[in-house]
């Protein structure tokens, strides 16, 4: 588990080097970013419109690259360009843990619940909130979420792929006479293709 945290924010295009991009491969992470355009329009550094979400899949850092493509690169001459990374909570990805059971997913869910409960949502969706930087840093304190854990999924079995058995030999059979003009079932002891001897089968011979 790794945590990156910055109150003032780090320009995402400068932070996300090729080395950082590769280091996030096959990881799960929760990110918190802010757009310089939102900050520029609000003319305030105390409150920020922040966006949070998950990076997942085999190349989760591609999600961060999408923001660079969307908001552009940081430019001192154009202060509305680019975006900043404020928080990154990184965990190892396990094949035994479904995304919905991961610590990262639960962390994001807690933030969404907090945002709705405190009426912090802005614009669209439930992943964009308006919040003071000091409060943001407090709610991102991992200590309050330290009880969250990954939960491994129970193994499932695909019955379609189970090897089919078939009868290869009839070992013995017992004929039963008619009883009250009704033919009683004939019982066969059989051997299956996997070598097992699983009791008997019963058939009514119609001849």
PDB file of C-alpha atoms in Angstrom:
ATOM      1  CA  UNK A   1       0.000   0.000   0.000  1.00  0.00           C
ATOM      2  CA  UNK A   2       1.284   3.465  -0.924  1.00  0.00           C
ATOM      3  CA  UNK A   3      -0.177   6.917  -0.388  1.00  0.00           C
ATOM      4  CA  UNK A   4       0.609  10.150  -2.213  1.00  0.00           C
ATOM      5  CA  UNK A   5      -0.832  13.242  -0.568  1.00  0.00           C
ATOM      6  CA  UNK A   6      -0.448  16.949  -1.418  1.00  0.00           C
ATOM      7  CA  UNK A   7      -2.590  19.811  -0.148  1.00  0.00           C
ATOM      8  CA  UNK A   8      -1.535  22.266  -2.858  1.00  0.00           C
ATOM      9  CA  UNK A   9      -1.510  19.526  -5.493  1.00  0.00           C
ATOM     10  CA  UNK A  10       1.099  18.308  -7.942  1.00  0.00           C
ATOM     11  CA  UNK A  11       0.651  19.030 -11.678  1.00  0.00           C
ATOM     12  CA  UNK A  12      -0.562  15.689 -12.962  1.00  0.00           C
ATOM     13  CA  UNK A  13       1.254  15.948 -16.292  1.00  0.00           C
ATOM     14  CA  UNK A  14       4.565  16.426 -14.459  1.00  0.00           C
ATOM     15  CA  UNK A  15       3.902  13.757 -11.833  1.00  0.00           C
ATOM     16  CA  UNK A  16       2.776  11.027 -14.239  1.00  0.00           C
ATOM     17  CA  UNK A  17       6.129  10.160 -15.785  1.00  0.00           C
ATOM     18  CA  UNK A  18       6.587   6.960 -17.785  1.00  0.00           C
ATOM     19  CA  UNK A  19       8.188   5.417 -14.715  1.00  0.00           C
ATOM     20  CA  UNK A  20       5.179   6.296 -12.552  1.00  0.00           C
ATOM     21  CA  UNK A  21       2.844   5.022 -15.261  1.00  0.00           C
ATOM     22  CA  UNK A  22       4.605   1.630 -15.319  1.00  0.00           C
ATOM     23  CA  UNK A  23       4.688   1.424 -11.510  1.00  0.00           C
ATOM     24  CA  UNK A  24       0.878   1.622 -11.432  1.00  0.00           C
ATOM     25  CA  UNK A  25       0.403  -1.329 -13.754  1.00  0.00           C
ATOM     26  CA  UNK A  26      -1.818  -4.046 -12.255  1.00  0.00           C
ATOM     27  CA  UNK A  27      -2.566  -1.886  -9.217  1.00  0.00           C
ATOM     28  CA  UNK A  28      -5.800  -0.534  -7.833  1.00  0.00           C
ATOM     29  CA  UNK A  29      -5.912   3.050  -6.651  1.00  0.00           C
ATOM     30  CA  UNK A  30      -8.168   5.861  -5.552  1.00  0.00           C
ATOM     31  CA  UNK A  31      -7.284   9.266  -7.001  1.00  0.00           C
ATOM     32  CA  UNK A  32      -8.311  12.830  -6.150  1.00  0.00           C
ATOM     33  CA  UNK A  33      -7.636  15.597  -8.671  1.00  0.00           C
ATOM     34  CA  UNK A  34      -8.657  19.200  -9.275  1.00  0.00           C
ATOM     35  CA  UNK A  35      -8.931  21.058 -12.554  1.00  0.00           C
ATOM     36  CA  UNK A  36      -7.037  24.324 -12.906  1.00  0.00           C
ATOM     37  CA  UNK A  37      -9.949  25.598 -14.999  1.00  0.00           C
ATOM     38  CA  UNK A  38     -12.383  25.146 -12.090  1.00  0.00           C
ATOM     39  CA  UNK A  39      -9.961  26.879  -9.718  1.00  0.00           C
ATOM     40  CA  UNK A  40      -9.363  29.722 -12.181  1.00  0.00           C
ATOM     41  CA  UNK A  41     -13.085  30.333 -12.674  1.00  0.00           C
ATOM     42  CA  UNK A  42     -13.802  30.349  -8.953  1.00  0.00           C
ATOM     43  CA  UNK A  43     -10.892  32.711  -8.175  1.00  0.00           C
ATOM     44  CA  UNK A  44     -10.435  30.855  -4.900  1.00  0.00           C
ATOM     45  CA  UNK A  45      -7.707  28.643  -3.491  1.00  0.00           C
ATOM     46  CA  UNK A  46      -9.587  27.851  -0.278  1.00  0.00           C
ATOM     47  CA  UNK A  47     -12.360  25.832  -1.895  1.00  0.00           C
ATOM     48  CA  UNK A  48     -11.815  23.381  -4.705  1.00  0.00           C
ATOM     49  CA  UNK A  49     -13.988  21.404  -7.057  1.00  0.00           C
ATOM     50  CA  UNK A  50     -12.343  18.019  -6.841  1.00  0.00           C
ATOM     51  CA  UNK A  51     -12.949  14.813  -8.747  1.00  0.00           C
ATOM     52  CA  UNK A  52     -12.259  11.402  -7.281  1.00  0.00           C
ATOM     53  CA  UNK A  53     -12.479   7.918  -8.706  1.00  0.00           C
ATOM     54  CA  UNK A  54     -10.801   4.573  -9.181  1.00  0.00           C
ATOM     55  CA  UNK A  55      -8.011   3.396 -11.399  1.00  0.00           C
ATOM     56  CA  UNK A  56      -8.489  -0.256 -12.291  1.00  0.00           C
ATOM     57  CA  UNK A  57      -7.872  -2.791 -15.016  1.00  0.00           C
ATOM     58  CA  UNK A  58      -4.495  -3.888 -16.377  1.00  0.00           C
ATOM     59  CA  UNK A  59      -3.450  -0.275 -17.104  1.00  0.00           C
ATOM     60  CA  UNK A  60      -5.225   1.783 -14.432  1.00  0.00           C
ATOM     61  CA  UNK A  61      -2.928   4.779 -14.967  1.00  0.00           C
ATOM     62  CA  UNK A  62      -4.603   5.259 -18.357  1.00  0.00           C
ATOM     63  CA  UNK A  63      -7.432   6.878 -16.396  1.00  0.00           C
ATOM     64  CA  UNK A  64      -5.026   9.572 -15.217  1.00  0.00           C
ATOM     65  CA  UNK A  65      -3.735  10.071 -18.746  1.00  0.00           C
ATOM     66  CA  UNK A  66      -7.301  10.709 -19.842  1.00  0.00           C
ATOM     67  CA  UNK A  67      -7.418  13.729 -17.521  1.00  0.00           C
ATOM     68  CA  UNK A  68      -4.235  15.119 -19.041  1.00  0.00           C
ATOM     69  CA  UNK A  69      -5.804  14.758 -22.478  1.00  0.00           C
ATOM     70  CA  UNK A  70      -8.972  16.449 -21.231  1.00  0.00           C
ATOM     71  CA  UNK A  71      -7.487  19.366 -19.263  1.00  0.00           C
ATOM     72  CA  UNK A  72      -4.201  19.801 -21.097  1.00  0.00           C
ATOM     73  CA  UNK A  73      -0.685  20.450 -19.807  1.00  0.00           C
ATOM     74  CA  UNK A  74       0.227  22.895 -17.075  1.00  0.00           C
ATOM     75  CA  UNK A  75       1.194  26.287 -18.552  1.00  0.00           C
ATOM     76  CA  UNK A  76       2.193  29.309 -16.462  1.00  0.00           C
ATOM     77  CA  UNK A  77       1.008  31.616 -19.242  1.00  0.00           C
ATOM     78  CA  UNK A  78      -2.389  29.912 -19.329  1.00  0.00           C
ATOM     79  CA  UNK A  79      -3.254  29.193 -15.684  1.00  0.00           C
ATOM     80  CA  UNK A  80      -6.545  27.512 -16.579  1.00  0.00           C
ATOM     81  CA  UNK A  81      -4.726  24.648 -18.336  1.00  0.00           C
ATOM     82  CA  UNK A  82      -3.909  21.342 -16.674  1.00  0.00           C
ATOM     83  CA  UNK A  83      -4.972  19.636 -13.469  1.00  0.00           C
ATOM     84  CA  UNK A  84      -3.445  18.729 -10.133  1.00  0.00           C
ATOM     85  CA  UNK A  85      -3.124  15.473  -8.250  1.00  0.00           C
ATOM     86  CA  UNK A  86      -3.929  15.775  -4.535  1.00  0.00           C
ATOM     87  CA  UNK A  87      -4.221  12.203  -3.404  1.00  0.00           C
ATOM     88  CA  UNK A  88      -3.439   8.673  -4.538  1.00  0.00           C
ATOM     89  CA  UNK A  89      -4.148   5.596  -2.458  1.00  0.00           C
ATOM     90  CA  UNK A  90      -2.503   2.559  -4.082  1.00  0.00           C
ATOM     91  CA  UNK A  91      -2.932  -1.140  -3.327  1.00  0.00           C
ATOM     92  CA  UNK A  92      -1.769  -4.326  -5.003  1.00  0.00           C
ATOM     93  CA  UNK A  93      -4.236  -5.976  -7.336  1.00  0.00           C
ATOM     94  CA  UNK A  94      -5.146  -9.564  -6.479  1.00  0.00           C
ATOM     95  CA  UNK A  95      -6.936 -11.941  -8.820  1.00  0.00           C
ATOM     96  CA  UNK A  96      -8.642 -13.407  -5.765  1.00  0.00           C
ATOM     97  CA  UNK A  97     -10.280 -10.068  -4.917  1.00  0.00           C
ATOM     98  CA  UNK A  98     -13.125  -8.822  -7.109  1.00  0.00           C
ATOM     99  CA  UNK A  99     -13.109  -5.064  -7.770  1.00  0.00           C
ATOM    100  CA  UNK A 100     -16.315  -4.585  -5.792  1.00  0.00           C
ATOM    101  CA  UNK A 101     -14.711  -6.298  -2.767  1.00  0.00           C
ATOM    102  CA  UNK A 102     -11.495  -4.285  -2.892  1.00  0.00           C
ATOM    103  CA  UNK A 103     -10.333  -1.771  -0.314  1.00  0.00           C
ATOM    104  CA  UNK A 104     -10.158   0.911  -3.023  1.00  0.00           C
ATOM    105  CA  UNK A 105     -13.794   0.406  -4.022  1.00  0.00           C
ATOM    106  CA  UNK A 106     -14.920   0.615  -0.383  1.00  0.00           C
ATOM    107  CA  UNK A 107     -12.819   3.746   0.146  1.00  0.00           C
ATOM    108  CA  UNK A 108     -14.440   5.429  -2.850  1.00  0.00           C
ATOM    109  CA  UNK A 109     -17.890   4.370  -1.632  1.00  0.00           C
ATOM    110  CA  UNK A 110     -17.225   5.962   1.780  1.00  0.00           C
ATOM    111  CA  UNK A 111     -16.255   9.244   0.095  1.00  0.00           C
ATOM    112  CA  UNK A 112     -19.432   9.201  -2.013  1.00  0.00           C
ATOM    113  CA  UNK A 113     -21.539   8.611   1.068  1.00  0.00           C
ATOM    114  CA  UNK A 114     -19.769  11.450   2.882  1.00  0.00           C
ATOM    115  CA  UNK A 115     -20.310  13.811  -0.068  1.00  0.00           C
ATOM    116  CA  UNK A 116     -24.039  13.047  -0.319  1.00  0.00           C
ATOM    117  CA  UNK A 117     -24.583  13.271   3.433  1.00  0.00           C
ATOM    118  CA  UNK A 118     -22.869  16.685   3.642  1.00  0.00           C
ATOM    119  CA  UNK A 119     -24.355  18.148   0.418  1.00  0.00           C
ATOM    120  CA  UNK A 120     -20.973  18.612  -1.230  1.00  0.00           C
ATOM    121  CA  UNK A 121     -21.960  17.429  -4.698  1.00  0.00           C
ATOM    122  CA  UNK A 122     -21.654  19.840  -7.614  1.00  0.00           C
ATOM    123  CA  UNK A 123     -22.622  19.630 -11.269  1.00  0.00           C
ATOM    124  CA  UNK A 124     -23.110  16.057 -12.418  1.00  0.00           C
ATOM    125  CA  UNK A 125     -22.604  12.669 -10.822  1.00  0.00           C
ATOM    126  CA  UNK A 126     -21.529  11.859  -7.285  1.00  0.00           C
ATOM    127  CA  UNK A 127     -17.772  12.075  -7.793  1.00  0.00           C
ATOM    128  CA  UNK A 128     -17.387  15.865  -8.085  1.00  0.00           C
ATOM    129  CA  UNK A 129     -17.526  17.843  -4.856  1.00  0.00           C
ATOM    130  CA  UNK A 130     -16.848  21.392  -3.682  1.00  0.00           C
ATOM    131  CA  UNK A 131     -14.813  21.384  -0.498  1.00  0.00           C
ATOM    132  CA  UNK A 132     -12.274  23.365   1.519  1.00  0.00           C
ATOM    133  CA  UNK A 133      -8.735  22.086   1.219  1.00  0.00           C
ATOM    134  CA  UNK A 134      -8.302  21.705   4.969  1.00  0.00           C
ATOM    135  CA  UNK A 135     -11.437  19.554   5.199  1.00  0.00           C
ATOM    136  CA  UNK A 136     -10.397  17.544   2.163  1.00  0.00           C
ATOM    137  CA  UNK A 137      -7.119  16.582   3.806  1.00  0.00           C
ATOM    138  CA  UNK A 138      -8.948  15.553   6.965  1.00  0.00           C
ATOM    139  CA  UNK A 139     -11.426  13.246   5.271  1.00  0.00           C
ATOM    140  CA  UNK A 140      -8.655  11.731   3.156  1.00  0.00           C
ATOM    141  CA  UNK A 141      -6.832  10.700   6.309  1.00  0.00           C
ATOM    142  CA  UNK A 142      -6.491   6.957   5.844  1.00  0.00           C
ATOM    143  CA  UNK A 143      -6.617   6.314   9.593  1.00  0.00           C
ATOM    144  CA  UNK A 144     -10.392   6.619   9.605  1.00  0.00           C
ATOM    145  CA  UNK A 145     -10.653   4.021   6.855  1.00  0.00           C
ATOM    146  CA  UNK A 146      -7.961   1.637   8.102  1.00  0.00           C
ATOM    147  CA  UNK A 147     -10.553  -1.022   8.931  1.00  0.00           C
ATOM    148  CA  UNK A 148     -11.349  -1.398   5.233  1.00  0.00           C
ATOM    149  CA  UNK A 149      -9.820  -4.538   3.759  1.00  0.00           C
ATOM    150  CA  UNK A 150      -9.796  -6.566   0.569  1.00  0.00           C
ATOM    151  CA  UNK A 151     -12.118  -9.563   0.706  1.00  0.00           C
ATOM    152  CA  UNK A 152     -11.175 -12.597  -1.353  1.00  0.00           C
ATOM    153  CA  UNK A 153     -13.921 -14.134  -3.452  1.00  0.00           C
ATOM    154  CA  UNK A 154     -14.925 -17.725  -2.852  1.00  0.00           C
ATOM    155  CA  UNK A 155     -13.908 -20.023  -5.718  1.00  0.00           C
ATOM    156  CA  UNK A 156     -16.630 -20.969  -8.157  1.00  0.00           C
ATOM    157  CA  UNK A 157     -16.780 -24.032 -10.314  1.00  0.00           C
ATOM    158  CA  UNK A 158     -18.020 -24.214 -13.873  1.00  0.00           C
ATOM    159  CA  UNK A 159     -20.030 -27.402 -14.141  1.00  0.00           C
ATOM    160  CA  UNK A 160     -19.987 -27.193 -17.922  1.00  0.00           C
ATOM    161  CA  UNK A 161     -16.257 -27.842 -17.923  1.00  0.00           C
ATOM    162  CA  UNK A 162     -16.535 -30.810 -15.577  1.00  0.00           C
ATOM    163  CA  UNK A 163     -15.333 -33.964 -17.307  1.00  0.00           C
ATOM    164  CA  UNK A 164     -18.264 -36.093 -18.347  1.00  0.00           C
ATOM    165  CA  UNK A 165     -18.332 -39.746 -17.288  1.00  0.00           C
ATOM    166  CA  UNK A 166     -19.835 -42.527 -19.337  1.00  0.00           C
ATOM    167  CA  UNK A 167     -20.405 -46.240 -18.890  1.00  0.00           C
ATOM    168  CA  UNK A 168     -17.649 -48.423 -20.348  1.00  0.00           C
ATOM    169  CA  UNK A 169     -18.583 -51.846 -18.989  1.00  0.00           C
ATOM    170  CA  UNK A 170     -21.545 -53.692 -17.511  1.00  0.00           C
ATOM    171  CA  UNK A 171     -20.179 -55.862 -14.733  1.00  0.00           C
ATOM    172  CA  UNK A 172     -23.305 -57.705 -13.616  1.00  0.00           C
ATOM    173  CA  UNK A 173     -27.037 -57.544 -13.850  1.00  0.00           C
ATOM    174  CA  UNK A 174     -30.024 -58.915 -12.030  1.00  0.00           C
ATOM    175  CA  UNK A 175     -33.214 -59.799 -13.878  1.00  0.00           C
ATOM    176  CA  UNK A 176     -36.465 -59.637 -11.996  1.00  0.00           C
ATOM    177  CA  UNK A 177     -39.520 -61.500 -13.071  1.00  0.00           C
ATOM    178  CA  UNK A 178     -42.852 -59.939 -13.864  1.00  0.00           C
ATOM    179  CA  UNK A 179     -44.923 -59.099 -10.870  1.00  0.00           C
ATOM    180  CA  UNK A 180     -48.659 -58.604 -11.327  1.00  0.00           C
ATOM    181  CA  UNK A 181     -48.096 -58.419 -15.116  1.00  0.00           C
ATOM    182  CA  UNK A 182     -45.611 -55.567 -14.575  1.00  0.00           C
ATOM    183  CA  UNK A 183     -41.987 -55.901 -15.567  1.00  0.00           C
ATOM    184  CA  UNK A 184     -39.716 -55.086 -12.619  1.00  0.00           C
ATOM    185  CA  UNK A 185     -36.597 -52.997 -13.390  1.00  0.00           C
ATOM    186  CA  UNK A 186     -33.417 -54.826 -14.307  1.00  0.00           C
ATOM    187  CA  UNK A 187     -30.462 -53.728 -12.192  1.00  0.00           C
ATOM    188  CA  UNK A 188     -26.991 -53.327 -13.741  1.00  0.00           C
ATOM    189  CA  UNK A 189     -23.668 -52.919 -11.960  1.00  0.00           C
ATOM    190  CA  UNK A 190     -21.519 -50.666 -14.133  1.00  0.00           C
ATOM    191  CA  UNK A 191     -17.980 -49.339 -14.520  1.00  0.00           C
ATOM    192  CA  UNK A 192     -17.482 -45.688 -15.550  1.00  0.00           C
ATOM    193  CA  UNK A 193     -14.866 -44.150 -17.836  1.00  0.00           C
ATOM    194  CA  UNK A 194     -12.923 -42.700 -14.894  1.00  0.00           C
ATOM    195  CA  UNK A 195     -12.609 -46.134 -13.321  1.00  0.00           C
ATOM    196  CA  UNK A 196     -15.164 -45.559 -10.594  1.00  0.00           C
ATOM    197  CA  UNK A 197     -17.813 -48.088  -9.637  1.00  0.00           C
ATOM    198  CA  UNK A 198     -20.734 -45.997  -8.551  1.00  0.00           C
ATOM    199  CA  UNK A 199     -23.422 -48.391  -7.436  1.00  0.00           C
ATOM    200  CA  UNK A 200     -26.032 -49.507  -9.899  1.00  0.00           C
ATOM    201  CA  UNK A 201     -28.424 -48.257 -12.548  1.00  0.00           C
ATOM    202  CA  UNK A 202     -31.923 -49.539 -13.183  1.00  0.00           C
ATOM    203  CA  UNK A 203     -33.729 -49.942 -16.490  1.00  0.00           C
ATOM    204  CA  UNK A 204     -36.992 -51.549 -17.563  1.00  0.00           C
ATOM    205  CA  UNK A 205     -36.281 -53.658 -20.624  1.00  0.00           C
ATOM    206  CA  UNK A 206     -39.178 -53.348 -23.037  1.00  0.00           C
ATOM    207  CA  UNK A 207     -39.041 -56.582 -24.993  1.00  0.00           C
TER     208      UNK A 207
END
